[in-house]
Coordinates of C-alpha atoms and ligand atoms in Angstrom, one line a residue:
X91 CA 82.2 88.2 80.0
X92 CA 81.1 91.9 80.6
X93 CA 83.5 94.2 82.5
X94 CA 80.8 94.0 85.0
X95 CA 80.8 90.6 85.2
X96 CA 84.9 90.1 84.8
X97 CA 85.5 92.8 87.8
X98 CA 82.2 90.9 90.1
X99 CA 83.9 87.7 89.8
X100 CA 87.6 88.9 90.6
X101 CA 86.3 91.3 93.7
X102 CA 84.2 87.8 94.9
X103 CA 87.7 85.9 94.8
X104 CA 89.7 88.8 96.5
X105 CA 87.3 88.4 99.0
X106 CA 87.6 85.1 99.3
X107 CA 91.1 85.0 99.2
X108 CA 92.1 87.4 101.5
X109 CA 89.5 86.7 104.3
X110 CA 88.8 89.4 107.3
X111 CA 91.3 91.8 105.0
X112 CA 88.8 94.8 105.2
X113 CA 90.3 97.6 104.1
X114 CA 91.6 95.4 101.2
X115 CA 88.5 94.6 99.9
X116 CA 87.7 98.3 100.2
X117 CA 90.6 99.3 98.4
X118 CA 89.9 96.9 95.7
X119 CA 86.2 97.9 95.3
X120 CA 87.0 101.6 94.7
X121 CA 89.5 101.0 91.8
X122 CA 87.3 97.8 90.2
X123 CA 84.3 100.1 90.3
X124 CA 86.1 102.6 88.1
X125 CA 88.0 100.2 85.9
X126 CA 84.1 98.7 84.5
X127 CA 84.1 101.1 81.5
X128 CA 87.9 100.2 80.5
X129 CA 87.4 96.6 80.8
X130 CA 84.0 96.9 78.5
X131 CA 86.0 98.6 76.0
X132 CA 89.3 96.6 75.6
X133 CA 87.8 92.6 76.2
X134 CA 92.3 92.2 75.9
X135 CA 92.6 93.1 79.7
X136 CA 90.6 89.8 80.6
X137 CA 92.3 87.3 78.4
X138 CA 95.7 88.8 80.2
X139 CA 94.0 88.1 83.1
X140 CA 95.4 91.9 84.3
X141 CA 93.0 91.9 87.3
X142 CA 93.7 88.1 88.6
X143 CA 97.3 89.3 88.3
X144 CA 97.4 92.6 89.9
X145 CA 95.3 91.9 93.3
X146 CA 97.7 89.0 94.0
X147 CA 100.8 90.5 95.6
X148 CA 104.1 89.5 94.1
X149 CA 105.7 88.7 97.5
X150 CA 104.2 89.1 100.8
X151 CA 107.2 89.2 103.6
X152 CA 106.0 88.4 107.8
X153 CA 108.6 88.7 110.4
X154 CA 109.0 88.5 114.2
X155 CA 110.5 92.2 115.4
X156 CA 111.9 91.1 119.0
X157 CA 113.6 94.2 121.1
X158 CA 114.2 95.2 124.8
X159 CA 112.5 97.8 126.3
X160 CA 113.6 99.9 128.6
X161 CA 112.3 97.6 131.8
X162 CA 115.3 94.7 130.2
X163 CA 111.8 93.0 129.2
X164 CA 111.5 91.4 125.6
X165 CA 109.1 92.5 123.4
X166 CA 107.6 91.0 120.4
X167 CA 106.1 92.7 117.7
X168 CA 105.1 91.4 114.0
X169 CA 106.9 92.9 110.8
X170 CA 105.2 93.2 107.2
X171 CA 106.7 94.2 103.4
X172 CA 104.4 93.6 101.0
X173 CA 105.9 93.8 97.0
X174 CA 103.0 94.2 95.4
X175 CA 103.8 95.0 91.2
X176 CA 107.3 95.6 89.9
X177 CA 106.0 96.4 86.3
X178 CA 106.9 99.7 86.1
X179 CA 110.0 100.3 88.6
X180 CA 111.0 99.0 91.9
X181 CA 109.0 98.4 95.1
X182 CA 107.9 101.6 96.3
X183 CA 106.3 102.8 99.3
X184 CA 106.1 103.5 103.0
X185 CA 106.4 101.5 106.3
X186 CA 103.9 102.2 109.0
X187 CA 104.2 102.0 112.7
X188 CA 100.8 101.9 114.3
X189 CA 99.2 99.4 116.8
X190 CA 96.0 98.7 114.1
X191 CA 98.5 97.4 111.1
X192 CA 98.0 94.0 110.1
X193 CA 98.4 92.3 107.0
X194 CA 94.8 93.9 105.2
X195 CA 95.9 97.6 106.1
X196 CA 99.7 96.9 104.7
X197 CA 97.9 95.2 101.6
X198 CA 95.3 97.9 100.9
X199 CA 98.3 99.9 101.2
X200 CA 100.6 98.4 98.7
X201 CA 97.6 98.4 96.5
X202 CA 97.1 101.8 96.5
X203 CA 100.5 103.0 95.9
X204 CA 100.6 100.5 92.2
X205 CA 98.2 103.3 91.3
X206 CA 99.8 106.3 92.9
X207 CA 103.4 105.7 91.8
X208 CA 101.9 104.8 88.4
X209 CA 100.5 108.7 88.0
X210 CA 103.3 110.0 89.3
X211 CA 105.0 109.3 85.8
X212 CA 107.8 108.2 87.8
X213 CA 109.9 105.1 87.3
X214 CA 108.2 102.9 90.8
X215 CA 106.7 99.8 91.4
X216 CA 104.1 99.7 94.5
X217 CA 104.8 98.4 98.1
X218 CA 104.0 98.8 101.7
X219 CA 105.1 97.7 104.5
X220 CA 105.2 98.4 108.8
X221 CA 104.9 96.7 112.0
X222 CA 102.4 96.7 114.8
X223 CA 104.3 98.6 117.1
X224 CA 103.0 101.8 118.7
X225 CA 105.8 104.5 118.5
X226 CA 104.0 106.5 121.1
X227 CA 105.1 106.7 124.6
X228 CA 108.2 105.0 123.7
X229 CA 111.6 106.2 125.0
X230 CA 113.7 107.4 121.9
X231 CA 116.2 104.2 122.6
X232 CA 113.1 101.6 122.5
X233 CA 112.5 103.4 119.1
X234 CA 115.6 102.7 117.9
X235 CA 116.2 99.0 119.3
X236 CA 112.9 98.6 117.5
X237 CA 114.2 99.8 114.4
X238 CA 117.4 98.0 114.5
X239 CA 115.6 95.0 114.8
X240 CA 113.2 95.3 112.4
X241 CA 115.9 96.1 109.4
X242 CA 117.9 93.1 111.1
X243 CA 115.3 91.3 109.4
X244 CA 113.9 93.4 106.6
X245 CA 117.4 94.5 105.2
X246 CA 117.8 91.1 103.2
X247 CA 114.4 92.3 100.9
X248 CA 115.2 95.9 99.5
X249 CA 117.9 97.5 98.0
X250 CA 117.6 101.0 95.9
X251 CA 117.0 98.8 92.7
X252 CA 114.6 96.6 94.2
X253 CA 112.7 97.9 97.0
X254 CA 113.0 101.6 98.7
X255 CA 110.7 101.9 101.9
X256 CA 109.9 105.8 103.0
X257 CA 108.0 106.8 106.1
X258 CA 104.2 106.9 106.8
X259 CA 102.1 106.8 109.7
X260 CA 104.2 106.6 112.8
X261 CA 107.9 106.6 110.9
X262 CA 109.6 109.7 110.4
X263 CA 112.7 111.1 110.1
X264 CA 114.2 110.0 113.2
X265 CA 112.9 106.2 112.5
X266 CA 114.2 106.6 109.3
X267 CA 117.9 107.4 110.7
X268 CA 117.4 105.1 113.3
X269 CA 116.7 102.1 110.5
X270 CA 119.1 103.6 107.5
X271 CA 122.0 103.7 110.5
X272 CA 121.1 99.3 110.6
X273 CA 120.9 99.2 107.2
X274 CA 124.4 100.4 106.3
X275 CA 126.0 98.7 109.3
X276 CA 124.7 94.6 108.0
X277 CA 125.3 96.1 104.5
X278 CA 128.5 98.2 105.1
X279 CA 127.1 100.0 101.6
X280 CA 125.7 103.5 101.3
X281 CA 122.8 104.0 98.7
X282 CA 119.3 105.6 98.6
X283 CA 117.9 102.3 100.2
X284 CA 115.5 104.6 102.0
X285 CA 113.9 107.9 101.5
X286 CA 113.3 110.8 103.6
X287 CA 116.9 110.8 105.1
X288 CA 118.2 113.5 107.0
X289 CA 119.8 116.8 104.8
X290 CA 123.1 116.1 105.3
X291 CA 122.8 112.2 104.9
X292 CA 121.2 111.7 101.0
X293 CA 117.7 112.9 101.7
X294 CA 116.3 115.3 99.5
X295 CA 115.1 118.8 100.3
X296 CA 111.1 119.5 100.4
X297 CA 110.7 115.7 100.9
X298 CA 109.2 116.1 104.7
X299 CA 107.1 119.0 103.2
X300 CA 106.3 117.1 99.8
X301 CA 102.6 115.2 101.2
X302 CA 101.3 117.9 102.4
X303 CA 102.2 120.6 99.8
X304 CA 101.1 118.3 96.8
X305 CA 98.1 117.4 98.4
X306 CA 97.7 121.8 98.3
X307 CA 98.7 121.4 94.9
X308 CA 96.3 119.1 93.7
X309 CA 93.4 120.9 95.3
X310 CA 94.4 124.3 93.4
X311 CA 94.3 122.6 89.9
X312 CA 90.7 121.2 91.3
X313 CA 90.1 124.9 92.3
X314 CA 91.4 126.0 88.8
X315 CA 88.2 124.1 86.7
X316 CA 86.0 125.5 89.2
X317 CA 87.4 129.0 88.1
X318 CA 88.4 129.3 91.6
X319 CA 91.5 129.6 94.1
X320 CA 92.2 129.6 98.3
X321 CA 91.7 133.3 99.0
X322 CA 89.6 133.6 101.8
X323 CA 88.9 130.0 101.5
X324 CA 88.0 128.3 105.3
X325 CA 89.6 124.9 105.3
X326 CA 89.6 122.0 107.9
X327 CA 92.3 119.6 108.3
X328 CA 92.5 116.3 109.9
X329 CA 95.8 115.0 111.8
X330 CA 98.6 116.8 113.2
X331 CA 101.1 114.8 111.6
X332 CA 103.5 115.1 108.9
X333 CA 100.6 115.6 106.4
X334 CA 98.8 117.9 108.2
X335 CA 101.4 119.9 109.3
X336 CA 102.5 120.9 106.0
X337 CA 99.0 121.1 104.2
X338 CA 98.4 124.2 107.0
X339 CA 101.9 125.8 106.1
X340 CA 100.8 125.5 102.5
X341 CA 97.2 126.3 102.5
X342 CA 98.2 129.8 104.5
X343 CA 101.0 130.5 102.2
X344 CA 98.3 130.8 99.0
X345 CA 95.6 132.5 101.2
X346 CA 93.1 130.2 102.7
X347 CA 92.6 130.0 106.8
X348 CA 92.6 126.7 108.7
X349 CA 90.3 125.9 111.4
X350 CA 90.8 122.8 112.5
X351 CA 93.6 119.8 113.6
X352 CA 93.2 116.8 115.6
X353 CA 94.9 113.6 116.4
X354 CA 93.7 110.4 117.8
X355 CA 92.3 112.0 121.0
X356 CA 90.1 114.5 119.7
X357 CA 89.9 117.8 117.5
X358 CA 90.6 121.8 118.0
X359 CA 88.5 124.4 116.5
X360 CA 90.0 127.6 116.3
X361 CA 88.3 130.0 114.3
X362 CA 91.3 132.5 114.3
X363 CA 92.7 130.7 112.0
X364 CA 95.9 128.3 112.2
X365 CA 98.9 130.4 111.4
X366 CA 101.7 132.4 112.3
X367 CA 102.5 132.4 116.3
X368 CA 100.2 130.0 116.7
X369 CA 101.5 127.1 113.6
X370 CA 105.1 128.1 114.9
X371 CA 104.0 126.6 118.3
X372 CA 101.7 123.8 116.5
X373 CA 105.3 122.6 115.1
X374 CA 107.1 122.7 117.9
X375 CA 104.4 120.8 120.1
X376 CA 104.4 118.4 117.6
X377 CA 107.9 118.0 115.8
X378 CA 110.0 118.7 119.0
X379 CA 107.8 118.1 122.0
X380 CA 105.8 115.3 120.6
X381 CA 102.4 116.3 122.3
X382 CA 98.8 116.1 122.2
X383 CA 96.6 118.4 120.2
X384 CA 94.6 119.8 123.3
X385 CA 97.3 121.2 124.6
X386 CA 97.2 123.8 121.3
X387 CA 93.3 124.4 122.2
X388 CA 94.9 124.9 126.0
X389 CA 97.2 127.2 125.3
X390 CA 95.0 129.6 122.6
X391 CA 91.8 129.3 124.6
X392 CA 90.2 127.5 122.0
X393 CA 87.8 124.6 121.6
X394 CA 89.3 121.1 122.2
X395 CA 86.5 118.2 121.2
X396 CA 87.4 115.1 122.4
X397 CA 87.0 112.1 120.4
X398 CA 85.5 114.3 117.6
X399 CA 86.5 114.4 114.0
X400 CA 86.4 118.6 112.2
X401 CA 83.6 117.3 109.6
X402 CA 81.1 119.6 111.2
X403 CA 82.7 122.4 111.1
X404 CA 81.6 124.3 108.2
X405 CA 84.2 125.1 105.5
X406 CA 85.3 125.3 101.9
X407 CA 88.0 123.1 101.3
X408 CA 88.5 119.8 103.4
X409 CA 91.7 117.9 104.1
X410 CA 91.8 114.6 106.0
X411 CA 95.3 114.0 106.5
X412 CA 95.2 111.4 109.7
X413 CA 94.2 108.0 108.4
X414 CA 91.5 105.4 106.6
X415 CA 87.7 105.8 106.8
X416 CA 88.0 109.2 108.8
X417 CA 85.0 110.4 106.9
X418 CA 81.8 108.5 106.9
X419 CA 78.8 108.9 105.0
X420 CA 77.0 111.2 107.5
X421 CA 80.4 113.5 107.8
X422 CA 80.1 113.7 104.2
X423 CA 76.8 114.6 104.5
X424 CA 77.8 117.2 107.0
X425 CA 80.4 118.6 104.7
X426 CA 78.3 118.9 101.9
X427 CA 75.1 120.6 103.8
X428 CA 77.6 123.1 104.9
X429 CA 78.9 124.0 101.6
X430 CA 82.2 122.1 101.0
X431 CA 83.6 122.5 97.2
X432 CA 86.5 120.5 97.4
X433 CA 87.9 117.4 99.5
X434 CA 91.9 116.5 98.8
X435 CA 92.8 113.3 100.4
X436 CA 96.1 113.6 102.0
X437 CA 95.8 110.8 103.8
X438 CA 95.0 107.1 102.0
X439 CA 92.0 106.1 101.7
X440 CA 90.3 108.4 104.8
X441 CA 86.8 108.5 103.2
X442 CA 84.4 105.6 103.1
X443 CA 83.2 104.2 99.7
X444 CA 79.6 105.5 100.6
X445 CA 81.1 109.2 101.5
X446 CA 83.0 109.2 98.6
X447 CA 79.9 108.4 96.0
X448 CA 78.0 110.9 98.2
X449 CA 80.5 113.9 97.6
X450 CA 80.8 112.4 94.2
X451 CA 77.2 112.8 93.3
X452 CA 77.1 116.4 95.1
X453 CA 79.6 117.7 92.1
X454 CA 82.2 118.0 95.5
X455 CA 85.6 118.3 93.4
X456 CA 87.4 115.2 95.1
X457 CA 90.8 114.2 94.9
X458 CA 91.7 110.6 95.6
X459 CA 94.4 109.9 97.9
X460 CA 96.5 108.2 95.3
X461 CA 96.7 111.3 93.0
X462 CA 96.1 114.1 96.0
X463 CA 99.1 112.6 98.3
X464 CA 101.3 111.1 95.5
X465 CA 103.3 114.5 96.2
X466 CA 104.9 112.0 99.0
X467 CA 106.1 109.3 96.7
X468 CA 106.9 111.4 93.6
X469 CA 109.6 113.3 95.8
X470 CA 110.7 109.8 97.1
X471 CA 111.8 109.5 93.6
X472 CA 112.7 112.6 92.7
X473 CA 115.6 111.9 96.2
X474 CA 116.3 108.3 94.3
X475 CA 117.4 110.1 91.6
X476 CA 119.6 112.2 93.5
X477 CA 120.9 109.5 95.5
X478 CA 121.6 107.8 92.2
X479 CA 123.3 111.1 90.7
X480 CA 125.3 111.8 93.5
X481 CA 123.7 115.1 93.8
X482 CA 121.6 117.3 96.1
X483 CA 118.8 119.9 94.0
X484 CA 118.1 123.4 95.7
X485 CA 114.6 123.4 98.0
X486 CA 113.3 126.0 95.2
X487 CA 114.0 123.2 92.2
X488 CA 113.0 119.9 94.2
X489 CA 109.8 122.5 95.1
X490 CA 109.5 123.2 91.5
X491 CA 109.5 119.8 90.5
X492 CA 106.7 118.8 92.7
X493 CA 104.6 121.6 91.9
X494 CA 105.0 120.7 88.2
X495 CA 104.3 116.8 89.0
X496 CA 101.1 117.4 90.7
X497 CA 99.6 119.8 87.9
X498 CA 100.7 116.6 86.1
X499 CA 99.1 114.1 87.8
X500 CA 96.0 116.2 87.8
X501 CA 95.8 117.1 84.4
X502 CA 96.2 113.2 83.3
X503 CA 93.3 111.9 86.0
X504 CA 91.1 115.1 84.4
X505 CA 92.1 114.0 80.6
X506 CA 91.1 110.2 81.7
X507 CA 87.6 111.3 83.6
X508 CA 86.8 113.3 80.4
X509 CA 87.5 110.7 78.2
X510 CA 85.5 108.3 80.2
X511 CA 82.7 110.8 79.9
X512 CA 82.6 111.5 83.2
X513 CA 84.6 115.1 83.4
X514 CA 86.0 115.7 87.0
X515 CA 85.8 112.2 88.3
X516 CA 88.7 112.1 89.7
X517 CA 88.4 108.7 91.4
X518 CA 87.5 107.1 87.9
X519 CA 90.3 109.5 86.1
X520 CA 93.0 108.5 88.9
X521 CA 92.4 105.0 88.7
X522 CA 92.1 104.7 85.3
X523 CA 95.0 106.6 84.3
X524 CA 97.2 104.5 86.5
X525 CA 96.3 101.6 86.0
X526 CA 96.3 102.0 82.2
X527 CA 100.0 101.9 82.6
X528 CA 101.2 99.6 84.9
X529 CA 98.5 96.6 82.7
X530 CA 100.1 97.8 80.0
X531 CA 103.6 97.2 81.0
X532 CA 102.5 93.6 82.7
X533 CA 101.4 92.7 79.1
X534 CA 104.8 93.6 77.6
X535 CA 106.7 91.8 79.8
X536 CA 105.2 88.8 79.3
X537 CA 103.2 86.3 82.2
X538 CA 105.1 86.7 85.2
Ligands
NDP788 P1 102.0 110.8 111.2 O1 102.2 109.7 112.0 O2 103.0 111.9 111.1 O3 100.6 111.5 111.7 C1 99.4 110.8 111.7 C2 98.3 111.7 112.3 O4 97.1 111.0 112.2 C3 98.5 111.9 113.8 O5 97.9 113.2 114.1 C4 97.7 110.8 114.4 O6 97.2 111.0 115.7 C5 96.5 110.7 113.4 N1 96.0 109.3 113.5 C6 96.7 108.2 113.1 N2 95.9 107.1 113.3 C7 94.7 107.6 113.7 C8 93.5 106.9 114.0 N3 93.3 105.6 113.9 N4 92.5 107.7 114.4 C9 92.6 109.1 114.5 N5 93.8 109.7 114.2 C10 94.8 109.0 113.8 O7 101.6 110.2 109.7 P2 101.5 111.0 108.3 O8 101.1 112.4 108.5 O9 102.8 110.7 107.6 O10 100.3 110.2 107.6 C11 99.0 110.6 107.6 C12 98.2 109.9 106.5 O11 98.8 110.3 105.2 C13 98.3 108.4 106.5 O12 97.0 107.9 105.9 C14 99.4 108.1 105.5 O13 99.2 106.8 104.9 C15 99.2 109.2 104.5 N6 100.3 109.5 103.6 C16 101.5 109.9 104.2 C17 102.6 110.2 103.4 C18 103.9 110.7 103.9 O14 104.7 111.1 103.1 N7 104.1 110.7 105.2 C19 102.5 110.0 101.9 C20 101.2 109.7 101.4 C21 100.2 109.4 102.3 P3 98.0 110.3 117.0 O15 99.3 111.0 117.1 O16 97.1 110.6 118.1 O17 98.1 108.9 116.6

């Protein structure tokens, strides 16, 4: 059978398979696409049946999550972890917390991050995992009853040599602390179960920062081959969340000026430029007050559109950081009219298929989430390792490491577009560099 013909037939089953799962099929599209070339050239891959084996999750884990709000009334949300491929280390990945999460966004997820942890050169399997439940609006005690009950349940499937959840969408530190505090109460242990703990309690320095930063990272190496760098470089970001937050610190540190933020309400334009007094008070509306973008655009004066995404705005450099299929074919279409050069995904998967061919076809250096925000994950590992060590590493050398892990991840997606003949694909480079791994550690370790 042809690779085209081998990757038509296993997409058909996925489908099939894993019906109304959307963003699954999606996910699986995008990396069978790229995988063609290497499935014409080594016919091995199909008698392993690699592909049959690797979209079929190794465990998929569904819970109730009951708590108490705040009214004494039970509530009742639903609970995922999906262990997806152990080939190459342990389970891997974040939990989300966002009213759209259901089973296709958790697997698309886990998906994903087989690829991402894969790059990272880093010793992790890929999960996923998260609830339904809608952080926002909640009391900080209906967070935590939340949490509590959701590791009541979810403590009996990880452990820091089999599974090690980290945050994403709607978890953050303080869900973290809220869930690692349950943890070691059932467990009466204390190991690096979970990643981005708190300082003082096994987390690892630059881990908050890590998305964002690598994400930064990745786009300067893209720069680099264009003979480029972020001086005077206009960038838009989306999200005003963990991602976001620390792709602006970065991207003003090396010289580029942010325009834009937004969150699900809307977006904010401010041609200033994002820093200084006004990121300071970006942080603290967001980390400490927990507040709504406009109110930024309220208190500079500046634009606030509502229920608009920044992809019109023109600019250099564009970073969606907020979520999936945030950029559409016609914002790509924007983008590129307006002179965009490079797109870094810090968010997973937040460009469609179509959009992504589109920038791909423009010569648009683009940076897959799964190499761009694998910054996240690789200092996951890199605070598993201290956990494991007993030690805590200096912000300048976790920093160091990062910076040194991206250029890596980057120079092996380059290394595998150009050998692919297709130099600068970094969709095709990403997903054939990780995936080269993981298939061939499934086929050393026998049929499992
Ligand atoms: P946060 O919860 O900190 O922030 C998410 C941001 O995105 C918020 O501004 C939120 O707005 C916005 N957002 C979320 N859902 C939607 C939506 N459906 N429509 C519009 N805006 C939305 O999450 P993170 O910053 O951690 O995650 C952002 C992205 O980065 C996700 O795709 C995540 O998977 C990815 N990622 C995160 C990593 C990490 O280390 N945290 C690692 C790798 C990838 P609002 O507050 O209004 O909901």
């Amino acid at each position: 059978m042809s690779g085209q013909e081998y990757i038509d037939r296993i997409y058909h089953n996925v489908v099939k398979k894993n019906q109304g799962e959307l963003e699954y099929h999606q996910a699986v599209k995008e990396v069978l696409e790229s995988l063609k070339p290497v499935f014409d050239k080594n016919p091995g891959y199909q008698k392993q049946k690699i592909l049959e084996r690797l979209t079929e999750p190794e465990r998929v884990i569904m819970f109730r999550v009951p708590w108490v709000d705040d009214q004494g009334e039970i509530q009742v949300n639903r609970g995922f972890r999906v262990q997806f491929n152990s080939a190459i280390g342990p389970y891997k990945g974040g939990l989300r917390f966002h009213p759209s999460v259901y089973l296709g966004i958790i697997k698309f997820l886990g998906f994903e991050q087989i690829f991402k942890n894969s790059l990272t050169g880093l010793p992790m399997g890929g999960g996923k995992g998260g609830s339904d439940f809608d952080p926002k609006g909640k009391s900080d005690n209906e967070v935590m009853r939340f949490c509590q009950s959701f590791m009541t349940e979810l403590y009996r499937h990880i452990g820091g040599s089999v599974d090690v959840p980290a945050g994403d969408i709607g978890v953050g530190g303080r869900e973290i602390g809220y869930m690692y505090g349950q943890w070691k109460k059932i467990t009466q242990s204390f190991e690096g179960v979970l990643t981005g703990k708190g300082l003082d309690w096994g987390g690892s320095r630059i881990r908050t920062e890590a998305t964002g930063y690598g994400s930064v990272y990745f786009a300067q190496e893209m720069l680099k081959v264009r003979e480029t760098d972020f001086k005077g470089k206009i960038a838009t970001v989306s999200g005003s969340g963990n991602v976001a937050q620390y792709t602006v610190e970065k991207l003003n540190e090396l010289g580029a000026k942010v325009v834009t933020l937004s969150d699900s309400s809307g977006s904010i334009y401010d041609p200033e430029g994002i820093s200084g007094e006004r990121f300071e008070y970006f942080l603290e509306l967001k980390q400490l007050r927990r507040g709504r973008i406009k109110e930024y655009a309220d208190q500079f004066g500046v634009e606030f559109r509502p229920n608009k995404r920044p992809w019109d705005i023109k600019c250099d450099l564009a970073f969606p950081s907020a979520t999936q299929n945030e950029i559409d074919a016609s914002d790509a279409q924007m983008l590129i009219d307006n002179g965009v050069i490079a797109v870094s995904e810090g968010a997973n998967m937040p460009t469609t298929l179509e959009a992504t061919n589109l920038f791909l076809a423009a010569n648009v250096s683009f940076g897959p989430g799964k190499a761009a925000n694998a910054g996240g994950v690789a200092t996951s590992g890199l605070e598993m390792a201290q956990n494991a060590s007993f030690s805590h590493w200096s912000r300048k050398e976790v920093n160091a490491r990062l910076h040194e892990i991206m250029i890596g991840i980057h120079a092996s997606a380059y290394a595998a577009s150009k050998e692919y003949g297709q130099p600068g694909n970094y969709v095709l480079g990403a997903n054939v560099a990780g995936f080269k791994k993981v298939a061939a550690a499934m086929i050393a370790q026998g049929h499992w």
